[in-house]
Amino acid sequence: MAEGFVSISHLLGGTLEGKTARLRGWIHRTRSSGKLCFVTVRDSTGIVQVTVAKDSVPPQDFEDAKKALIESSVQVEGVVARDPRAPGGFELRASGFRVLGPSENFPITEYQSEEHLLNYRHLWIRSQQLTQIMKVKATALSAAREWFDHNGFYEVTPPILTSNACEGGSTLFEVKYFGEKAFLSQSAQMYLEAIMYSLENVFALPPSFRAERSRTTRHLAEYWHLEGEEAFVGNEGNMRIQEELVSAMVTSCAKRNAAELKALGRDPAGLLGMVPPFKRLDYGDAVRKLNEKGIDFAWGGDLGTNEERVLVEGEEKPVFVVNYPKEVKAFYMRENPDDTRTYLCADLLAPEGYGEIIGGSEREIDVGKLIERLKAQNIPLEPYQWYLDLRRFGSVQHSGFGLGIERLLRWVCKQEHIRDTIPFPRTINRISP
Ligand code: 4AD
Ligand code: MG
């Protein structure tokens, strides 16, 4: 906080009652009647009511306060007074009111279409809803970094421009690269696997890109991907890491952002219960469970939104679905020695039907098997030689996972659409603003 200015949360804290204070912010709402203006002002910490009485400020200040439209930036000086009618219980009785940057007629009013709000995302980003979500997101990210820090992981910085697919060709964004073809990264996994050979436990938080052709409420073309890779860890150890990490992130949000979560319609007390262990549900048992519930689903299929929703019915906490059939997963996963039709892998499904938030697996270390699978899928080996090399020089058992930050936030913040968990969403029909 700059010299001489107080934050609104400080002002509402009560310790400044009767004192003179100065604050800066933006006009949230305003109305005036005769000799009195009621201006609510917001800053990054809260919203406070400012009363500007004609007799208490210089004449020009009163005129300015009366005229200033919402979203104008202002600087106010006055006395902090207790007032039970004011939101927050305190108000600032102005002795001076200055408009720093006047606002034109704000193009967003109370009832607007989703399309309008997306067109004006650069202004709608100031809304209470998006502000609350961004605060929760900041907590989730710092809690994740704290968790990794306390558990012996190094943060590393993988490339975004890449020459090969990690998750298959259908969702790749192609870019020109000095006359050659390159792709935006779908996942840092392969690079994390390479770095794991020296640092053992690594994580990264890069953006990932998916050219998703579908319009769903849980797919973005650009999202933030929290990925971990761990040496000497198998599929079960990988799940233990994930459940602890998710628990740390979610419970930190519940503790540090209770007010924001409540405003978003999420009960923070419920999130405090998101502690390990999370249930493990074998894919085969998942198929049986779906069939028992009358859903026509055959072994070998991939779980869609509806199946994922049904599988977590009645579950309070996230659920791991373990050991999917090979057909529906990527080539790099380790074959399950107990059922070679499947991989040693797990997807973590959020409760309440929010669906997959993590995809993870033990990695195949048999270079022959990797080559076989690439060939079977008609994928040229050349671009993958460096990846195959990782199995040729001191390979060890290892596992890793990728958590979609916006997927997690959509669940935690109880949002219908994933786009509201990212400031500027990129989807199939939108790249602006
Ligand atoms: O399941 P996915 O495709 O797995 C991988 O990319 C692995 N290589 C990760 C790894 O092991 N390092 O993606 C991982 C997670 C998903 O569980 C989901 O949360 C998120 O990334 N995700 C998306 N989030 C938003 N929009 C999309 N289009 C997403 N696609 C995946
Ligand atoms: Mg997945």
Coordinates of C-alpha atoms in Angstrom, one line a residue, residues 30-408:
T30 CA -23.1 5.5 -7.3
R31 CA -26.3 7.4 -6.6
S32 CA -27.0 10.9 -5.4
S33 CA -29.9 12.6 -3.9
G34 CA -29.8 16.4 -3.5
K35 CA -26.9 17.2 -1.2
L36 CA -25.6 13.7 -0.7
C37 CA -23.8 11.2 -2.9
F38 CA -23.4 7.6 -2.0
V39 CA -20.4 6.2 -3.9
T40 CA -19.3 2.6 -3.3
V41 CA -15.6 2.3 -4.1
R42 CA -13.7 -1.0 -4.7
D43 CA -10.0 -1.8 -4.6
S44 CA -8.3 -5.2 -4.7
T45 CA -9.2 -5.9 -1.1
G46 CA -12.9 -5.0 -0.9
I47 CA -15.8 -2.5 -1.3
V48 CA -16.7 0.4 0.9
Q49 CA -19.4 3.0 1.0
V50 CA -18.2 6.6 0.7
T51 CA -20.7 9.4 1.5
V52 CA -20.0 12.7 0.0
A53 CA -22.0 15.5 1.6
K54 CA -22.3 18.8 -0.2
D55 CA -21.3 20.7 3.0
S56 CA -18.3 18.6 3.8
V57 CA -16.2 18.9 0.7
P58 CA -15.1 21.7 -1.6
P59 CA -17.8 22.6 -4.1
Q60 CA -15.9 21.2 -7.1
D61 CA -15.4 17.9 -5.3
F62 CA -19.1 17.6 -4.8
E63 CA -19.8 18.3 -8.5
D64 CA -17.2 15.7 -9.5
A65 CA -18.6 13.1 -7.2
K66 CA -22.1 13.7 -8.5
K67 CA -21.0 13.4 -12.1
A68 CA -18.5 10.6 -11.9
L69 CA -19.7 7.4 -13.6
I70 CA -19.1 3.9 -12.4
E71 CA -15.6 2.5 -13.0
S72 CA -14.1 6.0 -12.8
S73 CA -10.9 5.8 -10.7
V74 CA -11.0 8.0 -7.6
Q75 CA -9.1 9.2 -4.6
V76 CA -11.0 9.9 -1.4
E77 CA -10.1 11.3 1.9
G78 CA -12.4 11.3 4.9
V79 CA -13.3 10.1 8.4
V80 CA -14.0 6.4 9.0
A81 CA -17.3 6.0 10.7
R82 CA -19.2 3.0 12.0
D83 CA -22.5 2.6 10.2
P84 CA -24.5 -0.6 10.4
R85 CA -26.4 0.3 7.2
A86 CA -23.2 0.4 5.2
P87 CA -22.0 -2.9 3.6
G88 CA -19.1 -4.0 5.9
G89 CA -20.4 -1.9 8.8
F90 CA -18.1 1.1 8.2
E91 CA -18.2 4.0 5.7
L92 CA -15.9 6.8 4.8
R93 CA -17.4 10.3 5.2
A94 CA -15.6 12.3 2.6
S95 CA -13.8 15.6 3.2
G96 CA -12.2 15.4 -0.3
F97 CA -13.1 13.6 -3.5
R98 CA -11.0 13.5 -6.6
V99 CA -11.5 11.7 -9.9
L100 CA -8.2 10.4 -11.1
G101 CA -9.4 8.8 -14.4
P102 CA -13.0 9.5 -15.4
S103 CA -14.9 6.6 -17.0
E104 CA -17.1 6.8 -20.1
N105 CA -20.5 5.1 -20.0
F106 CA -19.5 1.6 -19.0
P107 CA -20.6 -0.9 -21.7
I108 CA -21.6 -3.5 -19.2
T109 CA -24.8 -3.2 -17.2
E110 CA -26.7 -5.6 -15.0
Y111 CA -28.2 -8.1 -17.4
Q112 CA -25.9 -8.9 -20.4
S113 CA -25.6 -11.9 -22.6
E114 CA -22.7 -14.3 -22.2
E115 CA -21.5 -13.2 -25.7
H116 CA -21.5 -9.5 -24.7
L117 CA -19.5 -10.3 -21.6
L118 CA -17.0 -12.3 -23.5
N119 CA -16.6 -9.5 -26.1
Y120 CA -15.9 -7.1 -23.2
R121 CA -13.8 -9.5 -21.3
H122 CA -11.1 -6.9 -20.8
L123 CA -13.6 -4.9 -18.8
W124 CA -15.7 -7.7 -17.4
I125 CA -12.5 -9.0 -15.9
R126 CA -13.1 -6.4 -13.1
S127 CA -16.4 -8.1 -12.1
Q128 CA -16.8 -9.5 -8.6
Q129 CA -17.2 -13.0 -9.9
L130 CA -14.0 -13.1 -11.9
T131 CA -12.0 -11.2 -9.2
Q132 CA -13.1 -13.8 -6.7
I133 CA -12.1 -16.7 -9.0
M134 CA -8.7 -15.1 -9.7
K135 CA -8.0 -14.8 -6.0
V136 CA -8.8 -18.5 -5.4
K137 CA -6.7 -19.4 -8.4
A138 CA -3.7 -17.5 -7.0
T139 CA -4.1 -19.4 -3.7
A140 CA -4.3 -22.8 -5.5
L141 CA -1.1 -22.0 -7.4
S142 CA 0.9 -20.8 -4.5
A143 CA -0.4 -23.8 -2.4
A144 CA 0.8 -26.2 -5.1
R145 CA 4.2 -24.6 -5.2
E146 CA 4.5 -24.7 -1.4
W147 CA 3.5 -28.4 -1.5
F148 CA 6.1 -29.3 -4.1
D149 CA 8.7 -27.2 -2.2
H150 CA 8.1 -29.1 1.0
N151 CA 8.2 -32.4 -0.7
G152 CA 11.5 -32.3 -2.5
F153 CA 10.5 -31.3 -6.0
Y154 CA 12.4 -28.9 -8.2
E155 CA 10.4 -26.5 -10.4
V156 CA 11.7 -26.6 -14.0
T157 CA 10.9 -24.7 -17.2
P158 CA 10.1 -26.9 -20.2
P159 CA 9.8 -25.6 -23.8
I160 CA 6.5 -24.5 -25.3
L161 CA 7.5 -24.8 -28.9
T162 CA 8.1 -28.5 -29.7
S163 CA 8.7 -30.8 -32.6
N164 CA 6.5 -33.7 -31.5
A165 CA 3.2 -34.6 -30.1
C166 CA 2.8 -35.9 -26.5
E167 CA -0.9 -36.7 -26.4
G168 CA -1.5 -37.5 -30.1
G169 CA -1.9 -35.6 -33.3
S170 CA -5.6 -34.7 -33.3
T171 CA -5.4 -31.8 -30.9
L172 CA -2.1 -30.3 -32.1
F173 CA -1.7 -26.6 -32.9
E174 CA 0.8 -26.2 -35.7
V175 CA 3.1 -23.1 -35.9
K176 CA 5.7 -21.9 -38.4
Y177 CA 9.2 -22.2 -37.0
F178 CA 11.9 -20.6 -39.2
G179 CA 10.4 -22.3 -42.3
E180 CA 9.8 -25.6 -40.5
K181 CA 6.8 -27.1 -38.8
A182 CA 6.5 -27.0 -35.0
F183 CA 3.8 -27.4 -32.5
L184 CA 2.6 -25.7 -29.3
S185 CA 3.1 -28.1 -26.4
Q186 CA 0.3 -30.3 -25.3
S187 CA 2.2 -31.4 -22.2
A188 CA 5.6 -31.0 -20.8
Q189 CA 5.8 -34.7 -19.8
M190 CA 8.5 -35.9 -22.1
Y191 CA 10.8 -33.0 -21.2
L192 CA 10.1 -33.6 -17.5
E193 CA 11.0 -37.3 -18.0
A194 CA 14.3 -36.2 -19.4
I195 CA 15.0 -33.8 -16.6
M196 CA 14.0 -36.3 -14.0
Y197 CA 17.3 -38.2 -14.6
S198 CA 19.2 -35.5 -12.7
L199 CA 16.7 -33.9 -10.4
E200 CA 14.6 -37.0 -9.6
N201 CA 11.4 -35.1 -8.6
V202 CA 10.4 -32.3 -10.8
F203 CA 7.3 -30.2 -11.6
A204 CA 6.4 -27.5 -14.1
L205 CA 3.5 -25.1 -14.6
P206 CA 3.5 -24.3 -18.3
P207 CA 0.5 -23.5 -20.5
S208 CA -0.6 -26.4 -22.6
F209 CA -2.4 -26.2 -25.9
R210 CA -5.2 -28.4 -27.3
A211 CA -6.9 -27.8 -30.6
E212 CA -10.1 -29.0 -29.2
R213 CA -12.8 -29.1 -31.9
S214 CA -15.6 -29.6 -29.4
R215 CA -17.6 -26.9 -27.6
T216 CA -17.8 -28.2 -24.1
T217 CA -17.9 -26.6 -20.7
R218 CA -14.6 -28.2 -19.7
H219 CA -12.2 -27.7 -22.7
L220 CA -10.0 -24.8 -23.4
A221 CA -7.6 -24.4 -26.3
E222 CA -5.0 -23.0 -23.9
Y223 CA -4.8 -24.0 -20.2
W224 CA -2.4 -24.1 -17.4
H225 CA -0.9 -27.5 -16.8
L226 CA 0.6 -28.5 -13.4
E227 CA 2.8 -31.5 -14.2
G228 CA 4.9 -33.6 -12.0
E229 CA 7.4 -36.4 -12.8
E230 CA 9.0 -38.7 -10.1
A231 CA 11.9 -41.2 -10.3
F232 CA 11.6 -44.5 -8.5
V233 CA 7.8 -44.1 -8.1
G234 CA 5.1 -46.5 -9.4
N235 CA 1.5 -45.9 -10.2
E236 CA 0.3 -46.2 -6.6
G237 CA 3.1 -43.8 -5.3
N238 CA 2.1 -41.4 -8.1
M239 CA -1.5 -41.4 -6.8
R240 CA -0.4 -40.7 -3.3
I241 CA 1.5 -37.7 -4.5
Q242 CA -1.5 -36.5 -6.4
E243 CA -4.0 -36.8 -3.6
E244 CA -1.7 -35.0 -1.2
L245 CA -1.1 -32.2 -3.7
V246 CA -4.8 -31.8 -4.6
S247 CA -5.7 -31.9 -0.9
A248 CA -3.1 -29.2 -0.1
M249 CA -4.4 -27.0 -2.9
V250 CA -8.1 -27.3 -2.2
T251 CA -7.9 -27.0 1.6
S252 CA -5.7 -24.0 1.3
C253 CA -8.3 -22.3 -0.9
A254 CA -11.0 -23.2 1.7
K255 CA -8.9 -21.6 4.4
R256 CA -7.5 -18.6 2.7
N257 CA -10.5 -17.7 0.4
A258 CA -13.5 -18.7 2.5
A259 CA -15.3 -15.4 1.7
E260 CA -14.7 -15.6 -2.1
L261 CA -15.8 -19.2 -2.2
K262 CA -19.0 -18.4 -0.3
A263 CA -19.7 -15.6 -2.7
L264 CA -19.3 -18.1 -5.6
G265 CA -21.7 -20.5 -4.0
R266 CA -19.2 -23.0 -2.8
D267 CA -19.2 -24.0 0.9
P268 CA -15.6 -23.8 2.0
A269 CA -16.3 -26.2 5.0
G270 CA -17.0 -29.0 2.5
L271 CA -13.7 -28.5 0.8
L272 CA -11.8 -28.9 4.1
G273 CA -12.9 -32.6 3.9
M274 CA -10.9 -33.2 0.7
V275 CA -8.1 -35.1 2.4
P276 CA -6.4 -38.4 1.5
P277 CA -7.0 -41.1 0.8
F278 CA -9.1 -40.8 -2.3
K279 CA -10.9 -43.9 -3.5
R280 CA -9.2 -46.1 -6.2
L281 CA -11.7 -47.6 -8.6
D282 CA -10.4 -50.2 -11.1
Y283 CA -11.5 -49.4 -14.7
G284 CA -13.1 -52.9 -14.9
D285 CA -15.1 -52.2 -11.7
A286 CA -16.1 -48.9 -13.2
V287 CA -17.5 -50.6 -16.2
R288 CA -19.5 -52.9 -14.0
K289 CA -20.8 -50.0 -11.9
L290 CA -21.9 -48.2 -15.0
N291 CA -23.8 -51.2 -16.3
E292 CA -25.4 -51.8 -12.9
K293 CA -26.7 -48.2 -13.1
G294 CA -28.2 -49.0 -16.4
I295 CA -25.6 -47.3 -18.6
D296 CA -24.8 -49.1 -21.8
F297 CA -21.0 -49.1 -21.7
A298 CA -18.6 -51.8 -23.0
W299 CA -15.1 -52.6 -21.6
G300 CA -12.6 -50.8 -23.8
G301 CA -14.4 -47.6 -24.2
D302 CA -13.2 -44.2 -23.0
L303 CA -15.1 -42.6 -20.1
G304 CA -17.1 -39.5 -21.3
T305 CA -18.6 -36.7 -19.2
N306 CA -21.7 -38.6 -18.4
E307 CA -19.9 -41.8 -17.3
E308 CA -17.5 -39.7 -15.2
R309 CA -20.5 -38.0 -13.6
V310 CA -22.2 -41.3 -12.8
L311 CA -19.1 -42.9 -11.3
V312 CA -18.7 -40.2 -8.7
E313 CA -22.4 -40.2 -7.7
G314 CA -22.6 -40.3 -3.9
E315 CA -18.8 -39.7 -3.5
E316 CA -17.8 -36.8 -1.4
K317 CA -14.1 -36.8 -2.5
P318 CA -12.4 -37.2 -5.8
V319 CA -12.0 -40.7 -7.1
F320 CA -9.1 -42.3 -9.1
V321 CA -10.1 -44.5 -12.0
V322 CA -7.2 -46.9 -12.3
N323 CA -5.8 -49.1 -15.2
Y324 CA -7.6 -48.0 -18.3
P325 CA -7.5 -50.2 -21.5
K326 CA -4.5 -49.4 -23.8
E327 CA -6.8 -48.3 -26.7
V328 CA -7.9 -45.2 -24.9
K329 CA -4.6 -44.0 -23.5
A330 CA -1.3 -42.6 -24.8
F331 CA 1.6 -44.9 -26.0
Y332 CA 4.0 -43.9 -23.2
M333 CA 2.2 -45.6 -20.3
R334 CA 3.6 -48.7 -18.7
E335 CA 1.9 -52.0 -19.5
N336 CA 0.1 -53.5 -16.5
P337 CA 1.9 -56.8 -15.7
D338 CA -1.3 -58.3 -14.1
D339 CA -3.5 -57.5 -17.1
T340 CA -1.6 -56.7 -20.3
R341 CA -4.7 -55.3 -22.0
T342 CA -4.3 -52.3 -19.6
Y343 CA -1.8 -49.6 -18.6
L344 CA -0.7 -48.7 -15.1
C345 CA -2.4 -45.3 -15.1
A346 CA -5.0 -43.3 -13.2
D347 CA -7.4 -40.4 -14.0
L348 CA -8.6 -38.4 -11.0
L349 CA -12.3 -37.5 -11.2
A350 CA -13.6 -34.6 -9.2
P351 CA -16.8 -35.0 -7.3
E352 CA -20.2 -33.6 -8.3
G353 CA -19.7 -34.5 -11.9
Y354 CA -16.9 -32.0 -12.7
G355 CA -15.0 -34.9 -14.3
E356 CA -11.3 -35.5 -14.9
I357 CA -8.9 -33.1 -13.3
I358 CA -5.7 -35.2 -13.5
G359 CA -4.3 -37.7 -16.0
G360 CA -1.3 -39.7 -14.8
S361 CA 0.6 -42.9 -15.2
E362 CA 3.6 -45.0 -14.6
R363 CA 5.8 -44.7 -17.7
E364 CA 6.8 -47.5 -20.0
I365 CA 10.6 -48.2 -19.7
D366 CA 10.8 -51.0 -22.2
V367 CA 12.1 -49.2 -25.3
G368 CA 11.0 -52.2 -27.5
K369 CA 7.4 -51.8 -26.4
L370 CA 7.5 -48.1 -27.0
I371 CA 8.8 -48.6 -30.6
E372 CA 6.2 -51.3 -31.2
R373 CA 3.4 -49.0 -30.2
L374 CA 4.6 -46.0 -32.2
K375 CA 4.9 -48.3 -35.3
A376 CA 1.4 -49.8 -34.7
Q377 CA 0.0 -46.3 -34.8
N378 CA 2.0 -45.4 -37.9
I379 CA 3.8 -42.6 -36.0
P380 CA 7.2 -41.9 -37.5
L381 CA 10.0 -42.8 -35.1
E382 CA 12.4 -40.0 -36.0
P383 CA 10.9 -37.2 -33.9
Y384 CA 10.7 -39.6 -30.9
Q385 CA 14.3 -40.8 -31.0
W386 CA 15.4 -38.4 -28.3
Y387 CA 12.5 -39.7 -26.1
L388 CA 13.4 -43.3 -26.8
D389 CA 17.0 -42.5 -25.8
L390 CA 15.8 -41.8 -22.3
R391 CA 15.2 -45.6 -22.0
R392 CA 18.7 -46.3 -23.3
F393 CA 20.8 -44.5 -20.8
G394 CA 20.1 -45.6 -17.2
S395 CA 16.3 -45.9 -17.3
V396 CA 14.5 -46.3 -14.0
Q397 CA 10.9 -46.9 -12.9
H398 CA 9.1 -43.5 -12.9
S399 CA 5.7 -41.9 -13.0
G400 CA 4.1 -38.6 -13.5
F401 CA 0.8 -36.7 -13.9
G402 CA -0.8 -33.6 -15.3
L403 CA -3.4 -31.5 -13.5
G404 CA -5.5 -29.0 -15.4
I405 CA -5.5 -26.0 -13.2
E406 CA -8.7 -24.6 -14.7
R407 CA -10.4 -28.0 -14.3
L408 CA -9.6 -28.0 -10.6

